[in-house]
Coordinates of C-alpha atoms in Angstrom, one line a residue:
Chain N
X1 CA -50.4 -17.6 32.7
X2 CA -47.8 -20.0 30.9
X3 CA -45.6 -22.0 32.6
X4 CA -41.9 -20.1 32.7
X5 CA -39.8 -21.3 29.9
X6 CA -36.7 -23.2 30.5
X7 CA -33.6 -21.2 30.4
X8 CA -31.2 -21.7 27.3
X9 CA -27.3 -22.0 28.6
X10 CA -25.0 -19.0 28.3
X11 CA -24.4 -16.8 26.8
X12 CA -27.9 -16.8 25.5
X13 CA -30.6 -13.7 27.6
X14 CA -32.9 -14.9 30.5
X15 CA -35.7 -15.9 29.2
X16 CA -38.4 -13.5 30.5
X17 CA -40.7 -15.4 33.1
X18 CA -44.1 -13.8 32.0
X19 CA -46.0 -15.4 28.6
X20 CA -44.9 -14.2 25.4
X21 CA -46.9 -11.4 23.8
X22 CA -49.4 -12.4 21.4
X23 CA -48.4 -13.4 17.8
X24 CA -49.0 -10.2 15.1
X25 CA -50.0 -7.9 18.2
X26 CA -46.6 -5.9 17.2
X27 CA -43.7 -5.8 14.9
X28 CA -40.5 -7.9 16.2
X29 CA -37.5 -6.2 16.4
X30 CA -35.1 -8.8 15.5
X31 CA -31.2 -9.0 16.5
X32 CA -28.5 -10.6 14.5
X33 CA -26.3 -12.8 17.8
X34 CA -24.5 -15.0 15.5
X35 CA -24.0 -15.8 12.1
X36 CA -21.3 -18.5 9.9
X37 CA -18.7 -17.1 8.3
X38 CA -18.3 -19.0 5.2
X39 CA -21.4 -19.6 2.5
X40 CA -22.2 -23.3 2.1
X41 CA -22.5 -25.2 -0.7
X42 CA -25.1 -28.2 -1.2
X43 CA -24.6 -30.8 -4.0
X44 CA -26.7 -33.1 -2.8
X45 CA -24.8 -35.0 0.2
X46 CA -25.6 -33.7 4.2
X47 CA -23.7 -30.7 4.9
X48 CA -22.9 -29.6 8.8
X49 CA -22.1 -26.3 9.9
X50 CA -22.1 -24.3 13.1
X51 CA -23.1 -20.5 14.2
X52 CA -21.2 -19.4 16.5
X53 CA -23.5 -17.1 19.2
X54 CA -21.8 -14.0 19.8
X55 CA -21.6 -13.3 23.4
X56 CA -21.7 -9.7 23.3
X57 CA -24.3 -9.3 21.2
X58 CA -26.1 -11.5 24.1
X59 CA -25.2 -9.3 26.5
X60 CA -26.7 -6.6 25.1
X61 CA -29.5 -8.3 24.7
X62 CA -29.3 -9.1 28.4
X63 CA -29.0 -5.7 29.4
X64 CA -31.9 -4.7 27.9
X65 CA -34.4 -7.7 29.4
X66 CA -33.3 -5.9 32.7
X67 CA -34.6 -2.9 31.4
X68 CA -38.2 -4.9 30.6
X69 CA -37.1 -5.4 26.9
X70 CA -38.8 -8.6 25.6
X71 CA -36.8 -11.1 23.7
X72 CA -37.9 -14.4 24.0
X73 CA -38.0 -15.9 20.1
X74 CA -35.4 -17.5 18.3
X75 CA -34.9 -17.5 14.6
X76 CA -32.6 -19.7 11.8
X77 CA -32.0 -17.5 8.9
X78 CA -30.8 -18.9 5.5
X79 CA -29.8 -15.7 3.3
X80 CA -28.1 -15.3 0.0
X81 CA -29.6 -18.7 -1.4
X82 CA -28.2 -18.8 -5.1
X83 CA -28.1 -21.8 -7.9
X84 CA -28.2 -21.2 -11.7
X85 CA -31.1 -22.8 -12.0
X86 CA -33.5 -24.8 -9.0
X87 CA -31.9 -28.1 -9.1
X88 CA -35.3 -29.7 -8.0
X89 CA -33.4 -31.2 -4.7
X90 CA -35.0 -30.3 -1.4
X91 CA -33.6 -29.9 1.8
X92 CA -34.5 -30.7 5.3
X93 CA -32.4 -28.5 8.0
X94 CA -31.8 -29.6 11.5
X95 CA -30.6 -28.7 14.3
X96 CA -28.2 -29.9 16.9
X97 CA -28.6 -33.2 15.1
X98 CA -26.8 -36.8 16.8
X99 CA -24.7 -38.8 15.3
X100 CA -26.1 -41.4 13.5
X101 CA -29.4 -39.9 13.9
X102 CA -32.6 -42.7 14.1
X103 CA -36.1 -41.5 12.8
X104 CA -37.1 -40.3 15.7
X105 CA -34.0 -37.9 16.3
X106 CA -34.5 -36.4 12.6
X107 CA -38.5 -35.3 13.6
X108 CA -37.6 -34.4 16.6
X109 CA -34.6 -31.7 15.3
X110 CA -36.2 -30.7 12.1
X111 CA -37.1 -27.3 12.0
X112 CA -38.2 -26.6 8.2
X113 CA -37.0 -27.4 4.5
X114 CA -35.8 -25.5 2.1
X115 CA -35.9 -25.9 -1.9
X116 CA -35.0 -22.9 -4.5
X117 CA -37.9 -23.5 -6.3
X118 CA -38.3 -20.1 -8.0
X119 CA -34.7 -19.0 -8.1
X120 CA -34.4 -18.0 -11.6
X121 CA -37.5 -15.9 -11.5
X122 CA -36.5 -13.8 -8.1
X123 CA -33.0 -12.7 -9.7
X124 CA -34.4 -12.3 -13.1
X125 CA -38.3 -11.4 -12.8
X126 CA -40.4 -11.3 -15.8
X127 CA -42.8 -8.7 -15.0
X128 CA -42.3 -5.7 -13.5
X129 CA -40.6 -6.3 -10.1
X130 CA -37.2 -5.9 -8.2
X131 CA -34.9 -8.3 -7.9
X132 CA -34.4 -10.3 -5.0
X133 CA -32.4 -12.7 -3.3
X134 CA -34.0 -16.2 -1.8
X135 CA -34.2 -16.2 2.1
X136 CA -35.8 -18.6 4.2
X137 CA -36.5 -18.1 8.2
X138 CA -37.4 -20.6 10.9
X139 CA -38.6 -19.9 13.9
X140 CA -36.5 -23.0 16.7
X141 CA -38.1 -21.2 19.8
X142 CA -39.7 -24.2 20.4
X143 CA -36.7 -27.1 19.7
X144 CA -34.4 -24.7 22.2
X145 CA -36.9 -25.3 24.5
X146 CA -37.1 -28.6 24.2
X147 CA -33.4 -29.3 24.3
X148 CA -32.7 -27.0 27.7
X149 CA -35.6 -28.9 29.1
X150 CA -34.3 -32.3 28.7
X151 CA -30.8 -31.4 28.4
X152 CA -29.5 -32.2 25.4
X153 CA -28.8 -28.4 25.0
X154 CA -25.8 -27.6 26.9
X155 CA -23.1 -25.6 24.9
X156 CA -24.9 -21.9 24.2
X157 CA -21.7 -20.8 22.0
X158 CA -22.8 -23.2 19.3
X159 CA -25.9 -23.9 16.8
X160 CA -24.8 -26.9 15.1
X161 CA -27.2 -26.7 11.6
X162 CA -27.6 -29.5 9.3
X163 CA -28.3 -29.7 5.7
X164 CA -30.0 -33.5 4.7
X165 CA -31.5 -34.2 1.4
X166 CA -35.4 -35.3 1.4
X167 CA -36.1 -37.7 -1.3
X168 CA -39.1 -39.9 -1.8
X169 CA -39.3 -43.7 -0.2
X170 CA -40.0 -46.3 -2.6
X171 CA -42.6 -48.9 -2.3
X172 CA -40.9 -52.4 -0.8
X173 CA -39.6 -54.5 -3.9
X174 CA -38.8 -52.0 -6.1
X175 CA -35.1 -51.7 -5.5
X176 CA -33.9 -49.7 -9.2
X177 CA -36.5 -47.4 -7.7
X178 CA -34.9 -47.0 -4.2
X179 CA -32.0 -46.8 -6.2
X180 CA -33.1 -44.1 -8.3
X181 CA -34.6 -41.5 -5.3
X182 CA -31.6 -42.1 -3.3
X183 CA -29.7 -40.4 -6.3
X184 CA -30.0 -36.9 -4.7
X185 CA -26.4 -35.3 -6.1
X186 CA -26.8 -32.5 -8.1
X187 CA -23.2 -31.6 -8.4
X188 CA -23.8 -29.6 -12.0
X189 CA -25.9 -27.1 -10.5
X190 CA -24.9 -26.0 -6.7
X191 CA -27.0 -24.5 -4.1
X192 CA -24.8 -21.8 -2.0
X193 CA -26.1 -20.9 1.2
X194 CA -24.5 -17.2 1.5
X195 CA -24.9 -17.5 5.2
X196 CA -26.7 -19.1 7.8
X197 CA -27.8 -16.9 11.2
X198 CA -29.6 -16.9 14.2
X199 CA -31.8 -14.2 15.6
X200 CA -33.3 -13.6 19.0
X201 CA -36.9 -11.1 18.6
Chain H
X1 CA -28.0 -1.1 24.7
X2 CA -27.8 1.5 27.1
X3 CA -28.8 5.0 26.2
X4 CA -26.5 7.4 28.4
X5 CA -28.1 9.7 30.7
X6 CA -26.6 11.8 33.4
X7 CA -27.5 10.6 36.6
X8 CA -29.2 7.9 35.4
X9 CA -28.3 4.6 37.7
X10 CA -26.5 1.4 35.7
X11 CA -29.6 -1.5 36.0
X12 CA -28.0 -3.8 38.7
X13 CA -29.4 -7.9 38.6
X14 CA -32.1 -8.2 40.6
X15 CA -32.9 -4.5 40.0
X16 CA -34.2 -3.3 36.9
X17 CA -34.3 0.0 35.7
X18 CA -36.6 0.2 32.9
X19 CA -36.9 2.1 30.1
X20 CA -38.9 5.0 30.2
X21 CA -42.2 5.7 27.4
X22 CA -39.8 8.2 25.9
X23 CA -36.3 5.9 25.8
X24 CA -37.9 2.8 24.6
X25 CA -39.6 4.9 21.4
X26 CA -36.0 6.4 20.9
X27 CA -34.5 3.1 21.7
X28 CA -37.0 1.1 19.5
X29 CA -36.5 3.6 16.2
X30 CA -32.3 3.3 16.2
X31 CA -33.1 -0.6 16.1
X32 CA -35.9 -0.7 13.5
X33 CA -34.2 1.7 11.5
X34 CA -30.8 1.7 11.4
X35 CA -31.0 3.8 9.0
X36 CA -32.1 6.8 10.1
X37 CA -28.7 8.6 11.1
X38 CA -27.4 8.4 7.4
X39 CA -30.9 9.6 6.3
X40 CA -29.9 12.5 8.4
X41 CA -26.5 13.0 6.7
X42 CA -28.7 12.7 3.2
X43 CA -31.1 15.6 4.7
X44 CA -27.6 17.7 5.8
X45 CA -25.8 17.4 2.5
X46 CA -28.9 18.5 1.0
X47 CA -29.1 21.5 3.1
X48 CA -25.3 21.9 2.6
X49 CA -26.2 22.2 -0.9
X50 CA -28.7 24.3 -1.1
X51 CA -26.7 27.3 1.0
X52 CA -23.6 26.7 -1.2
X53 CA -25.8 27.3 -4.3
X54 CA -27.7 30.5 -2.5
X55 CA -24.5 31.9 -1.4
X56 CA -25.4 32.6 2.3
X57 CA -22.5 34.8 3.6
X58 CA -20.4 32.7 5.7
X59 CA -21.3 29.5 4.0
X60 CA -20.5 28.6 0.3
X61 CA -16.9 30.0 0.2
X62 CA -16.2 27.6 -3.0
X63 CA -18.8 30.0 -5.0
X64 CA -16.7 32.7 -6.1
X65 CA -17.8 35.8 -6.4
X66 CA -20.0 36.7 -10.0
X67 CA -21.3 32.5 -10.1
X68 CA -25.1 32.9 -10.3
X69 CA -27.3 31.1 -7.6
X70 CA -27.9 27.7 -8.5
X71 CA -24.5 26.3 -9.6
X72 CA -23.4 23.6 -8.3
X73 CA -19.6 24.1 -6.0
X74 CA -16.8 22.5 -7.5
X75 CA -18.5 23.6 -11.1
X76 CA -17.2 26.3 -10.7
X77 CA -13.5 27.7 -12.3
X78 CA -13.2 24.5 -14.0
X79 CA -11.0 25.0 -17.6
X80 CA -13.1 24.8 -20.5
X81 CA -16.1 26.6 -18.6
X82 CA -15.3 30.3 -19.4
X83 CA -18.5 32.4 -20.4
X84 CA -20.5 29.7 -19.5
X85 CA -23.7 31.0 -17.8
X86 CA -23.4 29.4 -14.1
X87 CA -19.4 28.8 -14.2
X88 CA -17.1 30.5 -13.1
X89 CA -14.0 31.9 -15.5
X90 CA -11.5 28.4 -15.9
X91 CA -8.0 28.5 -14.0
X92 CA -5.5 28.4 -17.0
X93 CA -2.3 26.5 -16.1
X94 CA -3.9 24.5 -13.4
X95 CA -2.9 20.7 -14.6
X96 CA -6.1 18.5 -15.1
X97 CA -6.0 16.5 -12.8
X98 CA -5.4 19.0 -9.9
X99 CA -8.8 20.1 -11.2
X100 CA -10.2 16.9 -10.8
X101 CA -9.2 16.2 -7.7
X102 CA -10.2 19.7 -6.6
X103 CA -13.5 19.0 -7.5
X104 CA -13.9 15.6 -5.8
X105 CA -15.2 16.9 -2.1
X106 CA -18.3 18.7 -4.1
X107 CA -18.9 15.7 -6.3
X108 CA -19.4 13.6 -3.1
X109 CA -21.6 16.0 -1.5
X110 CA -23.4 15.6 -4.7
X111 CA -23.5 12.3 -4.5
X112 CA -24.7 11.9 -1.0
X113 CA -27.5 14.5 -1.4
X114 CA -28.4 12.5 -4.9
X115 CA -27.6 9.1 -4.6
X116 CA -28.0 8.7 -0.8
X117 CA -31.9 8.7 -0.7
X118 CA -31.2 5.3 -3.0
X119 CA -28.8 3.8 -1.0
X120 CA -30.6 4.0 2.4
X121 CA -32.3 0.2 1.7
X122 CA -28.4 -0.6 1.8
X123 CA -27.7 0.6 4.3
X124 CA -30.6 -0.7 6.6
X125 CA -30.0 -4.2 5.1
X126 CA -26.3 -3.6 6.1
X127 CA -27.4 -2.2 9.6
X128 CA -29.8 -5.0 10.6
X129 CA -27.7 -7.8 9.5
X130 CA -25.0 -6.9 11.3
X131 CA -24.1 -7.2 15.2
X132 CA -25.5 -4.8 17.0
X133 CA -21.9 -3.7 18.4
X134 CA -20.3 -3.4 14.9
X135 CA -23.3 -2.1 13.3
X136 CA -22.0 1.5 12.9
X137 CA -18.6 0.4 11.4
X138 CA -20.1 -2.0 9.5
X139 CA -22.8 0.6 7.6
X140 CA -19.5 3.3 7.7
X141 CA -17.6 0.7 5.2
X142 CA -20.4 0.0 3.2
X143 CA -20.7 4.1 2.9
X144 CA -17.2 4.4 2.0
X145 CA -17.0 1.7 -0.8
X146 CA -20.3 3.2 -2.1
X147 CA -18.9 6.5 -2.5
X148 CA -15.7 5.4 -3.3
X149 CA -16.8 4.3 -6.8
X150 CA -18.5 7.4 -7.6
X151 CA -15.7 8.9 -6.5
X152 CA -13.7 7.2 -9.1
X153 CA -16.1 8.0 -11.4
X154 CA -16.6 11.5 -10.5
X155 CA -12.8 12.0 -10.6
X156 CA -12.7 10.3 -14.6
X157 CA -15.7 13.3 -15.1
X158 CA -14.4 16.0 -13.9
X159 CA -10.7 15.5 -15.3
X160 CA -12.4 15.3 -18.9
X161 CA -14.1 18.0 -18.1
X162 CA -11.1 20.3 -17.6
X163 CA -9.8 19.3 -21.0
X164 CA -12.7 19.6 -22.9
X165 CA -12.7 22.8 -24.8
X166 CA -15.0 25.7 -24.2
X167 CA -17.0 25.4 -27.3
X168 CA -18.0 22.1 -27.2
X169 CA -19.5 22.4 -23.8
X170 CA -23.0 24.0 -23.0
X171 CA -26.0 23.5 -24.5
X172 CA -24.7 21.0 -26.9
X173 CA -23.2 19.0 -24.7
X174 CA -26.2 18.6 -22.3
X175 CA -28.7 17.8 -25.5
X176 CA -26.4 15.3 -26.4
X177 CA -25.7 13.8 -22.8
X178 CA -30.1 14.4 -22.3
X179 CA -30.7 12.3 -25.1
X180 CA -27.7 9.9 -24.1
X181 CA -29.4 9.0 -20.8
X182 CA -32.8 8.5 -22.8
X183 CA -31.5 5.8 -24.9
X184 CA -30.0 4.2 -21.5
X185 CA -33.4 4.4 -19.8
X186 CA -34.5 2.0 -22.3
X187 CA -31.8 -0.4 -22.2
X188 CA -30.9 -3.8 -21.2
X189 CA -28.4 -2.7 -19.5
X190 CA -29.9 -0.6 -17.2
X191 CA -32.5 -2.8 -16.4
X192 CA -29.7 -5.3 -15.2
X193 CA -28.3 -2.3 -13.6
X194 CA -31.1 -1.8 -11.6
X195 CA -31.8 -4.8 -10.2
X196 CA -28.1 -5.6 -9.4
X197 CA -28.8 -2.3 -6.8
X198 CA -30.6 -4.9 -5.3
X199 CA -28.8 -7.6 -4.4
X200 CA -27.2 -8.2 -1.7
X201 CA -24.2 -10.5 -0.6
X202 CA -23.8 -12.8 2.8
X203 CA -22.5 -10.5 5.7
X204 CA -20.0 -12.6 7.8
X205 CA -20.6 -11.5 11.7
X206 CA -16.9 -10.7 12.8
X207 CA -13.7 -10.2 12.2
X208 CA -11.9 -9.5 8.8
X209 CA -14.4 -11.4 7.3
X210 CA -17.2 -9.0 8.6
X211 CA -15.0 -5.7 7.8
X212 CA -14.7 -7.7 4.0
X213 CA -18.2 -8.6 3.8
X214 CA -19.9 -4.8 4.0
X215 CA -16.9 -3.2 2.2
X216 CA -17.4 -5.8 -0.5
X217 CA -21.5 -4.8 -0.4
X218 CA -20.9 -1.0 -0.3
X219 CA -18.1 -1.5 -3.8
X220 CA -20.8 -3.7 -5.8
X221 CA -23.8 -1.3 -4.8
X222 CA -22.1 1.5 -5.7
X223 CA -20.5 -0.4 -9.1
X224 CA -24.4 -0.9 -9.6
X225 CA -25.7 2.6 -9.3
X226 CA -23.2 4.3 -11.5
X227 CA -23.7 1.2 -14.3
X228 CA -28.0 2.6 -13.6
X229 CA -27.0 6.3 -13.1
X230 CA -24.0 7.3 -14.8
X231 CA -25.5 8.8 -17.8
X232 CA -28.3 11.1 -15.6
X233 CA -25.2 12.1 -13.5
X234 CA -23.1 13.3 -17.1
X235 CA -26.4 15.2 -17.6
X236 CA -26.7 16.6 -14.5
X237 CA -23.2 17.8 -14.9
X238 CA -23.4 18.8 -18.9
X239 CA -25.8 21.4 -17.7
X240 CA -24.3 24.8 -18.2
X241 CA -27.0 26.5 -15.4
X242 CA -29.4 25.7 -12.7
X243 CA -27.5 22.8 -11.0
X244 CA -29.4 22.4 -8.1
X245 CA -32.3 22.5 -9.9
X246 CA -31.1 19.1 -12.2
X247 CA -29.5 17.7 -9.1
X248 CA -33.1 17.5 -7.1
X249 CA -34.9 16.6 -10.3
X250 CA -33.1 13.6 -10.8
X251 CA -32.6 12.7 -7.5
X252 CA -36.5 12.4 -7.7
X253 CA -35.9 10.2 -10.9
X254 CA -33.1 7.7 -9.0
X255 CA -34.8 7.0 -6.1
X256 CA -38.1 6.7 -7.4
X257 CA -36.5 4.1 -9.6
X258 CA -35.7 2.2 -6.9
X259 CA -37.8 2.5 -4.5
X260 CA -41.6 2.0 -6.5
X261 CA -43.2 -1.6 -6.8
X262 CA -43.2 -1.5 -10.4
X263 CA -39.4 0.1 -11.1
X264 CA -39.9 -0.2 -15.2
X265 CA -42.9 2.7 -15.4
X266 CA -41.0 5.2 -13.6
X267 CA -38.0 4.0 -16.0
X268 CA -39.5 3.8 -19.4
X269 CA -41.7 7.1 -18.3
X270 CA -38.7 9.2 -17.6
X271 CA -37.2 8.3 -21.0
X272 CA -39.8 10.4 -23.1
X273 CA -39.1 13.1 -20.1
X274 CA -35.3 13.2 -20.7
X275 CA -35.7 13.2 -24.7
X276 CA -38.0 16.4 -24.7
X277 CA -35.4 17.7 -22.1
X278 CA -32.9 16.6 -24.8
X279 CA -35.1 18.9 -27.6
X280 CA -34.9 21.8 -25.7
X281 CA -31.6 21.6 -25.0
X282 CA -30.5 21.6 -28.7
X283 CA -33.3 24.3 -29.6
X284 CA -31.5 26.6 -26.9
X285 CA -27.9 26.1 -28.1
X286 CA -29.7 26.6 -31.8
X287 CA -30.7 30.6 -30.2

């Protein structure tokens, strides 16, 4: 049996101290316990934003871990991703991120990227489809862990999500180059991020 | 969440209660499918329909007496409608619009028996994207915008309806209306329609935002639907008999439409459908 995980500060559930179930040996029930409350818009430069955890929501959630209920996984949702067109800019998205953050802070907070590549075909398909809107989910099970353990994690009201461009390095001496990749704005076509939210499953 | 039974001890720390096989199914289908309760209401207005068009005694009150089986409530006694087979003789003197409005609480039974099969995946997107706490609320306004604009549009209906003269309706009207909704199948426009019912806009979590966010949802859902439906709903209506029988037909149509993989065949196959429909129409107002 696994280790107990480390428990996440309130209001987030216990944690449950047995090992979590196996992966794809049921269907997650997930629950919405926060969510912004503006949509986001990315041009290019490094957005912040924050989800506020609901704290009743939790304590439902709570409740029902009494009762043997099993919710132990935490998700990042990005829905409602529109743009015109895909700009071709992609995004890394991190959590709880420092100030200033060195190369080792950015690995150790990413938790996935995000690009609209594919946009214009989801709202308008060619064939013979539904429409759909772009959504992205990340599983940070594993980052909350690591933040409660070493406690970097101490306010549970709070998700603090940032949006970075990724862009290419270029090879040493070639600074029009560097120049060049660093050029991430893409204020004529804007990426809105309908609404960022966390789930617990 | 706590399902309520008598006698049943509140779980103290330290001290679970668990849930028994029995509550954690129960408890476990109202999360998955936060749907389920308005699939209920769906299933009641259905049933609500069907003994309002049978006439069961005690039930259908706004059938007068001499309306066939099969007509739809709130058809009935509407000006412009006398001698038509199904209707009811017209209430001369009654203004328009106090027709209209008469009519409205049928229309929306209609509508949820017809539309609300479609609007479920709405409402479960609405449901599970919500907190858990506000969940009801939140699906309630999304329900109420929805059926608010077929309520506007149902009202626009029925108050041309009690102004259009006896002789142009019938037959004549419902081969022209068949053959109206036809064309539309084949459009551009309804194929935007369509896939506007399903997109979906960012649900704040609370506050006004929140109450904003599903009313917002349910109003450009339902602005959707009647831009898909509207002209299979002016059928529906145009038809002089049988009601009941056109209401569950093209229910069938609407929600297969949006609930299939491939929403275009069931589109483009219903057209040919919906033209012969239209043929037979004007062959029987030709008798």
């Amino acid at each position: 049996m696994s280790p107990a995980p480390p428990a996440w500060p309130s209001p987030w559930p216990a944690r449950p101290d047995t090992s979590p179930p196996p992966v794809g040996g049921g269907e997650l029930t997930r629950h919405l316990v926060g969510a912004t409350q503006q949509p986001l818009r990315l041009v290019g430069d490094t957005v912040h934003t924050t989800v506020d955890i609901d704290a009743r929501a939790t304590a439902e959630l709570e409740g029902e871990a009494r009762r043997g209920a099993y919710h132990a996984r935490a998700f990042l949702d990005l829905d409602d991703l529109e743009a015109d067109r895909n700009p071709g800019a992609v995004y890394g998205v991190y959590l709880n991120l420092p100030d200033d953050p060195s190369e080792t802070d950015l690995a150790a907070h990413h938790i996935g990227n995000v690009s609209l590549f594919g946009i214009e075909r989801a709202r308008n398909p060619r064939g013979d489809e539904h429409a759909h809107g772009l959504h992205v989910s990340m599983e940070i099970t594993g980052l909350l862990d690591r933040m409660a353990a070493d406690g970097s994690w101490r306010d549970g009201d709070h998700l603090d999500v940032a949006f970075r461009p990724l862009t290419l390095e270029a090879p040493p001496g070639q600074p029009e180059l560097a120049a060049q990749l660093a050029d991430t704005g893409h204020p004529d076509l804007p990426i809105t991020v309908g609404r960022v939210s966390v789930h617990l499953a | 969440m706590t399902l309520a039974l008598p006698g049943r001890p509140l779980p103290q720390p330290g001290h679970p209660v668990r849930f028994s096989p029995s509550e954690r199914t129960l408890h476990s289908l109202r999360l998955r499918h936060p749907e389920a309760v308005p699939a209920a209401v769906v299933v009641g207005a259905w049933i609500a329909l069907v003994l309002l068009g049978t006439g069961v005694p005690g039930v259908g009150a706004s059938r007068p007496a001499g309306v066939p089986a099969g007509s739809m409530p709130g058809m009935a006694g509407m000006p412009g409608m006398t001698g038509m087979p199904g209707m009811a003789a017209a209430h001369p003197g009654t203004p328009w619009w106090s027709q209209a409005l008469g009519g409205l609480p049928d229309w929306l039974l209609m509508v949820v028996a017809m539309m609300g099969p479609a609007a479920l995946g709405g409402l479960r997107h609405t449901g599970i994207n919500t907190l858990r706490w506000r969940r009801r609320r939140a699906m309630a306004e999304y329900a109420a915008a929805y059926l608010a604009v077929w309520a506007v549009f149902g009202a626009a209906v029925l108050g041309v309806m009690a102004v259009v003269p006896a002789r142009l309706t019938g037959y004549p009207t419902l081969a022209v209306t068949l053959g109206g909704a036809a064309a539309w199948q084949l459009g551009i426009l309804k194929r935007r329609s369509l896939r506007a019912c399903h997109r979906s806009v960012p649900l704040p979590a609370r506050g006004w935002p929140a109450e904003r966010g599903a009313l917002r949802f349910g109003w450009r859902n339902g602005l959707a639907c009647v831009g898909s439906c509207w002209c299979l709903m002016l059928a529906m209506v145009a038809a002089p008999a049988g009601q009941l029988l056109w209401t569950a037909g093209l229910a069938v149509l609407v929600t297969a439409e949006r609930w299939v993989e491939r929403p275009r065949r069931v589109t483009r196959g219903a057209a040919p459908l919906l033209g012969l429909a239209a043929v037979g129409a004007a062959a029987a107002a030709l008798v």
